[in-house]
């Protein structure tokens, strides 16, 4: 787990926030935004002391865990002493039968202040002997791919692997035009009838689990990726959900697609290394197959135009504050329903000899966003999760509707 920060292998005393970090800071008005990973296990739980021993052994070698946020100066400051009793804790949820209770707990528990690094690890005891290991950080300090690498480096018996690094390329003219179009669209209030409800400020989550092989088979049969299948099934689920409630067709849904620009050697570095593209999901498609065809066409254009590189160039070419303001507009409840994110964690997390059954990447909500949807793949299992404001009272129907869309895609 090399540090990759500092010319002598040490860590700088302070680091400036990047553009995306400032964007999260502005979107939350300086409040913490919890984000991280949940790992569900079926076997007996480790002891809290053994978990703290693992963290104590590794924490000082992981750069992202060594910095606190100095918000008034928009910087990260190194912390040399870490009190593990404040960072590694446990809780009991005997009634968490659906596996999402640990996520709701992580979204509701207050986080530490600016006096210490904003991360913690929780051992959450569930029913029938199951347990969940939860890694939580502040999104101002770390994105989902960074959290995946940090959680593996901190908790895994053999901390290798994880999401692949980004390989930078030159932006194409079409990508620059698309990126400018994303920014222009962010200034318009879009119609999202299923999501345009007053925000309650209370967040909950629900989920569904499927084999990764099932998503891959669907993708191969239709010339699509796992991510395309995920997005298309979600588009059809939202359309069905809205039609059940209102009897009307939902218009194409604008969502934010986070894309990592975290390169090799930056796996556990502090800060957000991502950009966000705007994508219209075809919620008005008459069937999941039509939705998948529409999604494949749009994601193909996103990739071939190299919009990721164009957005990265645009957001970092000027002053940091200007790029951050653009970022807050791109992910805002006025212009998009919310982020829709896919993370491949890789091989299963193994902690003290026990392999996790599934992993879930999650984040709180801010900037007027009502809903965040994620797909987290780990080994042979994928978990579809919907983190939503409680104002969307029937959003817990979405996982079952997503599964129903997959069934329709599988029909001959």
mmCIF file of C-alpha atoms in Angstrom:
data_model
loop_
_atom_site.group_PDB
_atom_site.id
_atom_site.type_symbol
_atom_site.label_atom_id
_atom_site.label_comp_id
_atom_site.label_asym_id
_atom_site.label_seq_id
_atom_site.Cartn_x
_atom_site.Cartn_y
_atom_site.Cartn_z
ATOM 1 C CA UNK A 1 0.000 0.000 0.000
ATOM 2 C CA UNK A 2 2.412 2.736 -1.144
ATOM 3 C CA UNK A 3 1.648 6.284 -0.076
ATOM 4 C CA UNK A 4 2.233 7.953 -3.452
ATOM 5 C CA UNK A 5 2.213 11.370 -1.758
ATOM 6 C CA UNK A 6 5.313 13.392 -0.966
ATOM 7 C CA UNK A 7 8.629 13.043 -2.772
ATOM 8 C CA UNK A 8 10.250 11.295 0.205
ATOM 9 C CA UNK A 9 7.402 8.834 0.754
ATOM 10 C CA UNK A 10 5.953 10.940 3.581
ATOM 11 C CA UNK A 11 2.707 12.840 3.707
ATOM 12 C CA UNK A 12 2.507 16.628 3.250
ATOM 13 C CA UNK A 13 1.344 18.568 6.293
ATOM 14 C CA UNK A 14 -1.558 19.970 4.275
ATOM 15 C CA UNK A 15 -3.207 19.582 0.877
ATOM 16 C CA UNK A 16 -5.531 22.027 -0.917
ATOM 17 C CA UNK A 17 -9.028 20.843 -1.698
ATOM 18 C CA UNK A 18 -9.564 19.965 -5.328
ATOM 19 C CA UNK A 19 -12.365 21.317 -7.481
ATOM 20 C CA UNK A 20 -14.714 18.403 -6.747
ATOM 21 C CA UNK A 21 -13.932 18.601 -3.012
ATOM 22 C CA UNK A 22 -14.932 22.264 -2.953
ATOM 23 C CA UNK A 23 -18.094 21.413 -4.898
ATOM 24 C CA UNK A 24 -19.190 18.949 -2.200
ATOM 25 C CA UNK A 25 -18.259 21.461 0.502
ATOM 26 C CA UNK A 26 -20.407 24.126 -1.168
ATOM 27 C CA UNK A 27 -23.315 21.796 -1.901
ATOM 28 C CA UNK A 28 -23.497 20.798 1.775
ATOM 29 C CA UNK A 29 -22.832 24.314 3.142
ATOM 30 C CA UNK A 30 -19.944 22.863 5.164
ATOM 31 C CA UNK A 31 -21.935 19.988 6.693
ATOM 32 C CA UNK A 32 -20.656 16.400 6.488
ATOM 33 C CA UNK A 33 -22.025 14.153 3.734
ATOM 34 C CA UNK A 34 -21.621 10.497 4.790
ATOM 35 C CA UNK A 35 -20.378 8.107 2.102
ATOM 36 C CA UNK A 36 -18.685 4.749 2.059
ATOM 37 C CA UNK A 37 -19.112 0.985 1.820
ATOM 38 C CA UNK A 38 -21.118 -1.718 3.577
ATOM 39 C CA UNK A 39 -19.897 -5.328 3.606
ATOM 40 C CA UNK A 40 -22.393 -8.002 4.708
ATOM 41 C CA UNK A 41 -21.191 -11.271 6.269
ATOM 42 C CA UNK A 42 -23.101 -14.431 7.188
ATOM 43 C CA UNK A 43 -20.719 -15.929 9.778
ATOM 44 C CA UNK A 44 -19.836 -15.029 13.327
ATOM 45 C CA UNK A 45 -18.670 -11.470 13.900
ATOM 46 C CA UNK A 46 -15.101 -10.556 14.863
ATOM 47 C CA UNK A 47 -14.560 -8.912 18.212
ATOM 48 C CA UNK A 48 -14.348 -5.150 18.404
ATOM 49 C CA UNK A 49 -10.820 -5.477 19.822
ATOM 50 C CA UNK A 50 -9.646 -7.570 16.854
ATOM 51 C CA UNK A 51 -11.177 -5.066 14.427
ATOM 52 C CA UNK A 52 -9.426 -2.203 16.178
ATOM 53 C CA UNK A 53 -6.166 -4.153 16.057
ATOM 54 C CA UNK A 54 -6.476 -4.539 12.274
ATOM 55 C CA UNK A 55 -7.206 -0.833 11.854
ATOM 56 C CA UNK A 56 -4.340 0.149 14.176
ATOM 57 C CA UNK A 57 -1.950 -1.972 12.133
ATOM 58 C CA UNK A 58 -2.801 -0.244 8.858
ATOM 59 C CA UNK A 59 -4.275 3.198 9.414
ATOM 60 C CA UNK A 60 -0.999 5.141 9.357
ATOM 61 C CA UNK A 61 -0.118 3.696 5.921
ATOM 62 C CA UNK A 62 -3.344 4.896 4.239
ATOM 63 C CA UNK A 63 -3.151 8.576 3.217
ATOM 64 C CA UNK A 64 -6.921 9.222 3.023
ATOM 65 C CA UNK A 65 -7.303 8.335 6.711
ATOM 66 C CA UNK A 66 -4.638 10.758 7.895
ATOM 67 C CA UNK A 67 -6.283 14.078 6.981
ATOM 68 C CA UNK A 68 -8.978 16.221 8.536
ATOM 69 C CA UNK A 69 -11.003 18.850 6.705
ATOM 70 C CA UNK A 70 -10.240 22.507 7.455
ATOM 71 C CA UNK A 71 -13.333 23.947 5.841
ATOM 72 C CA UNK A 72 -12.699 27.654 6.392
ATOM 73 C CA UNK A 73 -9.377 27.344 4.537
ATOM 74 C CA UNK A 74 -10.603 24.768 1.988
ATOM 75 C CA UNK A 75 -7.776 22.398 2.686
ATOM 76 C CA UNK A 76 -6.948 19.016 4.235
ATOM 77 C CA UNK A 77 -4.565 18.959 7.197
ATOM 78 C CA UNK A 78 -2.536 15.940 8.264
ATOM 79 C CA UNK A 79 -3.275 14.415 11.678
ATOM 80 C CA UNK A 80 -0.498 12.398 13.301
ATOM 81 C CA UNK A 81 -2.373 10.857 16.245
ATOM 82 C CA UNK A 82 -5.579 8.865 15.702
ATOM 83 C CA UNK A 83 -7.776 7.765 18.607
ATOM 84 C CA UNK A 84 -9.171 4.417 17.471
ATOM 85 C CA UNK A 85 -11.888 4.393 20.151
ATOM 86 C CA UNK A 86 -13.474 7.327 18.325
ATOM 87 C CA UNK A 87 -13.020 5.786 14.886
ATOM 88 C CA UNK A 88 -13.866 2.074 15.366
ATOM 89 C CA UNK A 89 -17.216 1.328 17.000
ATOM 90 C CA UNK A 90 -20.022 -1.240 17.090
ATOM 91 C CA UNK A 91 -23.829 -1.345 17.117
ATOM 92 C CA UNK A 92 -26.622 -3.934 17.249
ATOM 93 C CA UNK A 93 -29.544 -4.197 14.807
ATOM 94 C CA UNK A 94 -31.391 -7.412 15.671
ATOM 95 C CA UNK A 95 -34.326 -6.521 13.408
ATOM 96 C CA UNK A 96 -32.339 -5.771 10.225
ATOM 97 C CA UNK A 97 -33.811 -8.583 8.138
ATOM 98 C CA UNK A 98 -33.423 -7.054 4.658
ATOM 99 C CA UNK A 99 -29.756 -6.142 5.009
ATOM 100 C CA UNK A 100 -30.264 -2.394 4.558
ATOM 101 C CA UNK A 101 -30.564 -1.421 8.228
ATOM 102 C CA UNK A 102 -26.807 -0.920 8.576
ATOM 103 C CA UNK A 103 -26.953 1.544 5.700
ATOM 104 C CA UNK A 104 -29.783 3.469 7.323
ATOM 105 C CA UNK A 105 -27.753 3.569 10.525
ATOM 106 C CA UNK A 106 -24.693 4.968 8.733
ATOM 107 C CA UNK A 107 -26.834 7.614 7.037
ATOM 108 C CA UNK A 108 -28.413 8.734 10.316
ATOM 109 C CA UNK A 109 -25.560 8.624 12.852
ATOM 110 C CA UNK A 110 -23.744 11.984 13.197
ATOM 111 C CA UNK A 111 -20.156 12.120 11.996
ATOM 112 C CA UNK A 112 -17.142 13.538 13.820
ATOM 113 C CA UNK A 113 -16.304 17.214 13.568
ATOM 114 C CA UNK A 114 -13.345 18.920 11.943
ATOM 115 C CA UNK A 115 -11.049 18.155 14.857
ATOM 116 C CA UNK A 116 -10.238 14.642 13.589
ATOM 117 C CA UNK A 117 -10.149 12.786 10.265
ATOM 118 C CA UNK A 118 -13.786 12.316 9.131
ATOM 119 C CA UNK A 119 -13.962 8.535 8.870
ATOM 120 C CA UNK A 120 -15.074 5.639 10.989
ATOM 121 C CA UNK A 121 -15.485 1.871 10.870
ATOM 122 C CA UNK A 122 -18.533 0.198 12.390
ATOM 123 C CA UNK A 123 -19.145 -3.415 13.299
ATOM 124 C CA UNK A 124 -22.930 -3.787 13.086
ATOM 125 C CA UNK A 125 -24.395 -6.998 14.521
ATOM 126 C CA UNK A 126 -27.489 -8.187 12.678
ATOM 127 C CA UNK A 127 -30.001 -11.006 13.172
ATOM 128 C CA UNK A 128 -29.170 -14.748 13.159
ATOM 129 C CA UNK A 129 -25.472 -14.148 13.658
ATOM 130 C CA UNK A 130 -24.917 -12.025 10.556
ATOM 131 C CA UNK A 131 -22.949 -8.806 10.711
ATOM 132 C CA UNK A 132 -21.892 -5.861 8.574
ATOM 133 C CA UNK A 133 -18.590 -4.006 8.407
ATOM 134 C CA UNK A 134 -19.170 -0.379 7.506
ATOM 135 C CA UNK A 135 -16.524 2.053 6.289
ATOM 136 C CA UNK A 136 -17.752 5.648 6.357
ATOM 137 C CA UNK A 137 -16.110 8.886 5.319
ATOM 138 C CA UNK A 138 -17.118 12.430 4.375
ATOM 139 C CA UNK A 139 -17.735 12.850 0.646
ATOM 140 C CA UNK A 140 -15.861 16.148 0.745
ATOM 141 C CA UNK A 141 -12.732 14.090 1.484
ATOM 142 C CA UNK A 142 -13.252 10.995 -0.666
ATOM 143 C CA UNK A 143 -15.267 9.616 -3.595
ATOM 144 C CA UNK A 144 -16.715 6.127 -4.014
ATOM 145 C CA UNK A 145 -13.767 4.595 -5.879
ATOM 146 C CA UNK A 146 -11.357 6.060 -3.334
ATOM 147 C CA UNK A 147 -13.531 4.663 -0.537
ATOM 148 C CA UNK A 148 -13.436 1.224 -2.209
ATOM 149 C CA UNK A 149 -9.642 1.192 -2.287
ATOM 150 C CA UNK A 150 -9.377 2.569 1.252
ATOM 151 C CA UNK A 151 -11.841 0.061 2.697
ATOM 152 C CA UNK A 152 -9.938 -2.808 1.078
ATOM 153 C CA UNK A 153 -6.566 -1.484 2.236
ATOM 154 C CA UNK A 154 -7.870 -1.076 5.776
ATOM 155 C CA UNK A 155 -9.961 -4.219 6.253
ATOM 156 C CA UNK A 156 -9.080 -6.973 3.760
ATOM 157 C CA UNK A 157 -6.840 -9.872 4.757
ATOM 158 C CA UNK A 158 -5.076 -9.522 1.383
ATOM 159 C CA UNK A 159 -5.531 -5.881 0.360
ATOM 160 C CA UNK A 160 -4.994 -6.076 -3.388
ATOM 161 C CA UNK A 161 -7.238 -5.342 -6.350
ATOM 162 C CA UNK A 162 -10.244 -3.062 -6.464
ATOM 163 C CA UNK A 163 -11.648 -0.787 -9.164
ATOM 164 C CA UNK A 164 -9.282 -0.355 -12.128
ATOM 165 C CA UNK A 165 -7.371 2.926 -12.464
ATOM 166 C CA UNK A 166 -8.453 5.566 -14.946
ATOM 167 C CA UNK A 167 -6.277 5.933 -18.026
ATOM 168 C CA UNK A 168 -6.356 9.566 -19.167
ATOM 169 C CA UNK A 169 -6.815 10.505 -22.810
ATOM 170 C CA UNK A 170 -7.262 13.627 -24.878
ATOM 171 C CA UNK A 171 -10.811 15.029 -24.972
ATOM 172 C CA UNK A 172 -12.482 14.813 -28.390
ATOM 173 C CA UNK A 173 -14.263 17.833 -29.927
ATOM 174 C CA UNK A 174 -17.586 16.020 -29.594
ATOM 175 C CA UNK A 175 -16.877 15.496 -25.904
ATOM 176 C CA UNK A 176 -16.178 19.198 -25.386
ATOM 177 C CA UNK A 177 -19.451 20.059 -27.094
ATOM 178 C CA UNK A 178 -21.321 17.517 -24.965
ATOM 179 C CA UNK A 179 -19.703 18.812 -21.774
ATOM 180 C CA UNK A 180 -20.757 22.356 -22.621
ATOM 181 C CA UNK A 181 -24.243 21.017 -23.307
ATOM 182 C CA UNK A 182 -24.305 19.415 -19.847
ATOM 183 C CA UNK A 183 -23.421 22.749 -18.259
ATOM 184 C CA UNK A 184 -26.031 24.627 -20.305
ATOM 185 C CA UNK A 185 -28.701 22.085 -19.342
ATOM 186 C CA UNK A 186 -27.842 22.533 -15.660
ATOM 187 C CA UNK A 187 -29.171 26.107 -15.809
ATOM 188 C CA UNK A 188 -32.626 24.883 -16.825
ATOM 189 C CA UNK A 189 -35.131 23.498 -14.382
ATOM 190 C CA UNK A 190 -36.116 20.080 -15.697
ATOM 191 C CA UNK A 191 -39.399 18.241 -15.302
ATOM 192 C CA UNK A 192 -39.029 15.170 -13.069
ATOM 193 C CA UNK A 193 -42.554 14.539 -11.769
ATOM 194 C CA UNK A 194 -41.688 11.373 -9.830
ATOM 195 C CA UNK A 195 -38.957 13.214 -7.914
ATOM 196 C CA UNK A 196 -40.141 16.843 -7.693
ATOM 197 C CA UNK A 197 -41.402 16.697 -4.122
ATOM 198 C CA UNK A 198 -40.462 18.846 -1.105
ATOM 199 C CA UNK A 199 -37.369 17.468 0.632
ATOM 200 C CA UNK A 200 -37.980 16.087 4.125
ATOM 201 C CA UNK A 201 -34.305 15.899 5.078
ATOM 202 C CA UNK A 202 -34.688 12.320 6.320
ATOM 203 C CA UNK A 203 -32.916 9.637 4.321
ATOM 204 C CA UNK A 204 -33.530 5.901 4.055
ATOM 205 C CA UNK A 205 -32.494 3.093 1.713
ATOM 206 C CA UNK A 206 -33.653 -0.181 0.179
ATOM 207 C CA UNK A 207 -31.929 -2.768 -2.014
ATOM 208 C CA UNK A 208 -32.033 -5.918 -4.128
ATOM 209 C CA UNK A 209 -29.318 -8.501 -4.830
ATOM 210 C CA UNK A 210 -28.694 -10.401 -8.094
ATOM 211 C CA UNK A 211 -25.858 -12.543 -9.504
ATOM 212 C CA UNK A 212 -23.389 -10.538 -11.597
ATOM 213 C CA UNK A 213 -23.462 -13.374 -14.166
ATOM 214 C CA UNK A 214 -27.119 -12.632 -14.809
ATOM 215 C CA UNK A 215 -26.396 -8.991 -15.687
ATOM 216 C CA UNK A 216 -23.442 -9.996 -17.862
ATOM 217 C CA UNK A 217 -25.546 -12.528 -19.756
ATOM 218 C CA UNK A 218 -28.205 -9.917 -20.450
ATOM 219 C CA UNK A 219 -25.538 -7.500 -21.655
ATOM 220 C CA UNK A 220 -23.890 -10.042 -23.961
ATOM 221 C CA UNK A 221 -27.230 -10.974 -25.500
ATOM 222 C CA UNK A 222 -27.975 -7.358 -26.406
ATOM 223 C CA UNK A 223 -24.555 -5.824 -27.047
ATOM 224 C CA UNK A 224 -24.570 -3.933 -23.769
ATOM 225 C CA UNK A 225 -22.465 -3.586 -20.643
ATOM 226 C CA UNK A 226 -23.491 -4.473 -17.092
ATOM 227 C CA UNK A 227 -23.845 -0.750 -16.446
ATOM 228 C CA UNK A 228 -26.154 -0.383 -19.460
ATOM 229 C CA UNK A 229 -28.392 -3.175 -18.139
ATOM 230 C CA UNK A 230 -28.439 -1.548 -14.699
ATOM 231 C CA UNK A 231 -29.429 1.848 -16.149
ATOM 232 C CA UNK A 232 -32.056 0.477 -18.524
ATOM 233 C CA UNK A 233 -33.757 -1.607 -15.833
ATOM 234 C CA UNK A 234 -33.739 1.428 -13.545
ATOM 235 C CA UNK A 235 -35.242 3.632 -16.273
ATOM 236 C CA UNK A 236 -38.068 1.148 -16.817
ATOM 237 C CA UNK A 237 -38.571 0.742 -13.048
ATOM 238 C CA UNK A 238 -39.001 4.506 -12.618
ATOM 239 C CA UNK A 239 -41.422 4.619 -15.561
ATOM 240 C CA UNK A 240 -43.499 1.763 -14.123
ATOM 241 C CA UNK A 241 -43.402 3.254 -10.622
ATOM 242 C CA UNK A 242 -44.671 6.630 -11.871
ATOM 243 C CA UNK A 243 -47.339 5.072 -14.099
ATOM 244 C CA UNK A 244 -48.668 3.012 -11.171
ATOM 245 C CA UNK A 245 -48.988 6.132 -9.033
ATOM 246 C CA UNK A 246 -50.377 8.574 -11.611
ATOM 247 C CA UNK A 247 -51.447 6.664 -14.715
ATOM 248 C CA UNK A 248 -49.192 8.876 -16.845
ATOM 249 C CA UNK A 249 -45.917 8.372 -18.711
ATOM 250 C CA UNK A 250 -42.790 9.737 -17.071
ATOM 251 C CA UNK A 251 -40.640 11.898 -19.374
ATOM 252 C CA UNK A 252 -36.956 11.019 -19.942
ATOM 253 C CA UNK A 253 -35.201 11.364 -16.600
ATOM 254 C CA UNK A 254 -32.042 13.490 -16.285
ATOM 255 C CA UNK A 255 -29.534 11.844 -13.951
ATOM 256 C CA UNK A 256 -25.910 12.489 -13.001
ATOM 257 C CA UNK A 257 -23.392 9.770 -13.882
ATOM 258 C CA UNK A 258 -20.235 9.955 -11.700
ATOM 259 C CA UNK A 259 -17.091 8.868 -13.574
ATOM 260 C CA UNK A 260 -13.789 8.261 -11.830
ATOM 261 C CA UNK A 261 -10.584 9.958 -12.952
ATOM 262 C CA UNK A 262 -8.543 8.365 -10.143
ATOM 263 C CA UNK A 263 -5.306 7.194 -11.737
ATOM 264 C CA UNK A 264 -2.745 4.562 -10.839
ATOM 265 C CA UNK A 265 -0.913 5.492 -7.649
ATOM 266 C CA UNK A 266 -3.868 7.573 -6.362
ATOM 267 C CA UNK A 267 -5.894 4.652 -5.012
ATOM 268 C CA UNK A 268 -5.962 5.792 -1.380
ATOM 269 C CA UNK A 269 -5.147 9.467 -1.860
ATOM 270 C CA UNK A 270 -7.470 11.975 -0.155
ATOM 271 C CA UNK A 271 -9.816 14.053 -2.271
ATOM 272 C CA UNK A 272 -12.471 13.420 -4.890
ATOM 273 C CA UNK A 273 -11.164 12.394 -8.274
ATOM 274 C CA UNK A 274 -14.301 12.283 -10.382
ATOM 275 C CA UNK A 275 -16.416 14.179 -12.880
ATOM 276 C CA UNK A 276 -20.152 13.950 -13.445
ATOM 277 C CA UNK A 277 -21.917 13.683 -16.807
ATOM 278 C CA UNK A 278 -25.602 14.273 -17.470
ATOM 279 C CA UNK A 279 -27.588 11.423 -19.022
ATOM 280 C CA UNK A 280 -31.259 11.133 -19.971
ATOM 281 C CA UNK A 281 -32.756 7.781 -18.968
ATOM 282 C CA UNK A 282 -35.606 6.657 -21.279
ATOM 283 C CA UNK A 283 -38.296 6.226 -18.618
ATOM 284 C CA UNK A 284 -40.884 6.709 -21.377
ATOM 285 C CA UNK A 285 -39.714 3.626 -23.300
ATOM 286 C CA UNK A 286 -42.548 1.098 -23.816
ATOM 287 C CA UNK A 287 -40.461 -1.881 -22.647
ATOM 288 C CA UNK A 288 -37.142 -2.681 -20.959
ATOM 289 C CA UNK A 289 -35.737 -3.724 -24.360
ATOM 290 C CA UNK A 290 -36.530 -0.326 -25.838
ATOM 291 C CA UNK A 291 -35.051 1.287 -22.725
ATOM 292 C CA UNK A 292 -31.855 -0.764 -23.102
ATOM 293 C CA UNK A 293 -31.488 0.202 -26.763
ATOM 294 C CA UNK A 294 -31.816 3.872 -25.798
ATOM 295 C CA UNK A 295 -29.325 3.581 -22.949
ATOM 296 C CA UNK A 296 -26.763 1.732 -25.114
ATOM 297 C CA UNK A 297 -26.901 4.492 -27.724
ATOM 298 C CA UNK A 298 -26.417 7.231 -25.134
ATOM 299 C CA UNK A 299 -23.609 5.596 -23.180
ATOM 300 C CA UNK A 300 -21.832 4.718 -26.441
ATOM 301 C CA UNK A 301 -21.863 8.409 -27.373
ATOM 302 C CA UNK A 302 -20.659 9.342 -23.890
ATOM 303 C CA UNK A 303 -17.684 6.967 -24.183
ATOM 304 C CA UNK A 304 -16.664 7.618 -27.784
ATOM 305 C CA UNK A 305 -16.837 11.392 -27.369
ATOM 306 C CA UNK A 306 -14.548 11.105 -24.321
ATOM 307 C CA UNK A 307 -16.853 13.397 -22.383
ATOM 308 C CA UNK A 308 -15.144 12.331 -19.146
ATOM 309 C CA UNK A 309 -11.890 13.927 -20.294
ATOM 310 C CA UNK A 310 -13.663 17.013 -21.594
ATOM 311 C CA UNK A 311 -15.452 17.534 -18.275
ATOM 312 C CA UNK A 312 -12.206 17.046 -16.385
ATOM 313 C CA UNK A 313 -10.475 19.663 -18.533
ATOM 314 C CA UNK A 314 -13.366 22.108 -18.272
ATOM 315 C CA UNK A 315 -13.724 21.870 -14.498
ATOM 316 C CA UNK A 316 -10.003 22.237 -13.761
ATOM 317 C CA UNK A 317 -8.880 24.678 -16.466
ATOM 318 C CA UNK A 318 -10.005 27.793 -14.605
ATOM 319 C CA UNK A 319 -10.155 28.922 -10.983
ATOM 320 C CA UNK A 320 -11.046 26.194 -8.513
ATOM 321 C CA UNK A 321 -14.070 28.111 -7.212
ATOM 322 C CA UNK A 322 -15.501 28.501 -10.724
ATOM 323 C CA UNK A 323 -15.155 24.789 -11.466
ATOM 324 C CA UNK A 324 -16.737 23.945 -8.114
ATOM 325 C CA UNK A 325 -19.729 26.190 -8.847
ATOM 326 C CA UNK A 326 -20.228 24.392 -12.149
ATOM 327 C CA UNK A 327 -20.009 21.069 -10.323
ATOM 328 C CA UNK A 328 -22.734 22.065 -7.856
ATOM 329 C CA UNK A 329 -25.011 22.954 -10.766
ATOM 330 C CA UNK A 330 -24.411 19.637 -12.518
ATOM 331 C CA UNK A 331 -25.549 17.687 -9.427
ATOM 332 C CA UNK A 332 -28.514 19.621 -8.089
ATOM 333 C CA UNK A 333 -32.128 18.713 -7.459
ATOM 334 C CA UNK A 334 -33.306 21.431 -9.869
ATOM 335 C CA UNK A 335 -31.634 19.868 -12.897
ATOM 336 C CA UNK A 336 -31.236 16.111 -12.187
ATOM 337 C CA UNK A 337 -33.155 13.488 -10.219
ATOM 338 C CA UNK A 338 -29.893 12.416 -8.612
ATOM 339 C CA UNK A 339 -26.657 10.501 -9.168
ATOM 340 C CA UNK A 340 -26.803 6.979 -10.617
ATOM 341 C CA UNK A 341 -23.502 5.251 -9.852
ATOM 342 C CA UNK A 342 -21.925 1.869 -10.601
ATOM 343 C CA UNK A 343 -18.828 0.571 -8.783
ATOM 344 C CA UNK A 344 -17.101 -2.776 -9.335
ATOM 345 C CA UNK A 345 -15.382 -3.566 -6.031
ATOM 346 C CA UNK A 346 -13.689 -6.645 -7.519
ATOM 347 C CA UNK A 347 -13.004 -9.792 -5.526
ATOM 348 C CA UNK A 348 -14.916 -10.269 -2.280
ATOM 349 C CA UNK A 349 -13.617 -8.512 0.818
ATOM 350 C CA UNK A 350 -12.181 -11.108 3.217
ATOM 351 C CA UNK A 351 -11.859 -10.068 6.857
ATOM 352 C CA UNK A 352 -10.241 -12.421 9.371
ATOM 353 C CA UNK A 353 -10.909 -15.351 7.067
ATOM 354 C CA UNK A 354 -14.580 -14.584 6.375
ATOM 355 C CA UNK A 355 -15.668 -13.458 2.887
ATOM 356 C CA UNK A 356 -18.328 -10.782 2.511
ATOM 357 C CA UNK A 357 -21.507 -11.913 0.757
ATOM 358 C CA UNK A 358 -22.148 -8.523 -0.829
ATOM 359 C CA UNK A 359 -20.931 -4.935 -0.869
ATOM 360 C CA UNK A 360 -22.890 -1.693 -1.182
ATOM 361 C CA UNK A 361 -21.548 1.768 -1.972
ATOM 362 C CA UNK A 362 -23.697 4.503 -0.475
ATOM 363 C CA UNK A 363 -23.852 8.240 0.128
ATOM 364 C CA UNK A 364 -26.108 10.718 1.829
ATOM 365 C CA UNK A 365 -28.123 13.295 -0.097
ATOM 366 C CA UNK A 366 -27.476 17.004 -0.567
ATOM 367 C CA UNK A 367 -28.069 19.872 -2.966
ATOM 368 C CA UNK A 368 -31.801 19.227 -3.168
ATOM 369 C CA UNK A 369 -31.256 15.678 -4.458
ATOM 370 C CA UNK A 370 -34.084 13.289 -3.597
ATOM 371 C CA UNK A 371 -32.570 10.002 -4.691
ATOM 372 C CA UNK A 372 -29.240 8.258 -5.274
ATOM 373 C CA UNK A 373 -29.137 4.881 -7.023
ATOM 374 C CA UNK A 374 -26.097 2.585 -6.984
ATOM 375 C CA UNK A 375 -25.063 -0.792 -8.335
ATOM 376 C CA UNK A 376 -22.150 -2.383 -6.475
ATOM 377 C CA UNK A 377 -20.547 -5.524 -7.878
ATOM 378 C CA UNK A 378 -18.410 -7.745 -5.659
ATOM 379 C CA UNK A 379 -17.110 -11.112 -6.879
ATOM 380 C CA UNK A 380 -20.249 -12.850 -8.207
ATOM 381 C CA UNK A 381 -22.922 -10.645 -6.599
ATOM 382 C CA UNK A 382 -24.359 -7.248 -7.500
ATOM 383 C CA UNK A 383 -26.415 -5.112 -5.117
ATOM 384 C CA UNK A 384 -28.880 -2.539 -6.458
ATOM 385 C CA UNK A 385 -29.504 0.132 -3.797
ATOM 386 C CA UNK A 386 -31.803 3.147 -3.689
ATOM 387 C CA UNK A 387 -30.921 5.820 -1.128
ATOM 388 C CA UNK A 388 -33.801 8.287 -1.050
ATOM 389 C CA UNK A 389 -35.468 11.077 0.841
ATOM 390 C CA UNK A 390 -38.438 9.860 2.857
ATOM 391 C CA UNK A 391 -40.617 12.271 0.868
ATOM 392 C CA UNK A 392 -40.525 9.591 -1.856
ATOM 393 C CA UNK A 393 -42.755 7.437 0.295
ATOM 394 C CA UNK A 394 -43.123 4.535 -2.170
ATOM 395 C CA UNK A 395 -39.521 4.474 -3.472
ATOM 396 C CA UNK A 396 -39.020 1.171 -1.668
ATOM 397 C CA UNK A 397 -40.948 -0.356 -4.596
ATOM 398 C CA UNK A 398 -38.098 0.438 -7.001
ATOM 399 C CA UNK A 399 -35.866 -2.592 -6.215
ATOM 400 C CA UNK A 400 -38.696 -5.040 -6.996
ATOM 401 C CA UNK A 401 -39.589 -3.098 -10.149
ATOM 402 C CA UNK A 402 -35.923 -3.182 -11.173
ATOM 403 C CA UNK A 403 -35.889 -6.966 -10.730
ATOM 404 C CA UNK A 404 -39.095 -7.217 -12.770
ATOM 405 C CA UNK A 405 -37.451 -5.256 -15.596
ATOM 406 C CA UNK A 406 -34.559 -7.752 -15.609
ATOM 407 C CA UNK A 407 -37.066 -10.607 -15.923
ATOM 408 C CA UNK A 408 -38.653 -8.940 -18.926
ATOM 409 C CA UNK A 409 -35.242 -8.497 -20.550
ATOM 410 C CA UNK A 410 -34.623 -12.220 -20.113
ATOM 411 C CA UNK A 411 -37.784 -13.293 -21.921
ATOM 412 C CA UNK A 412 -37.186 -14.671 -25.452
#
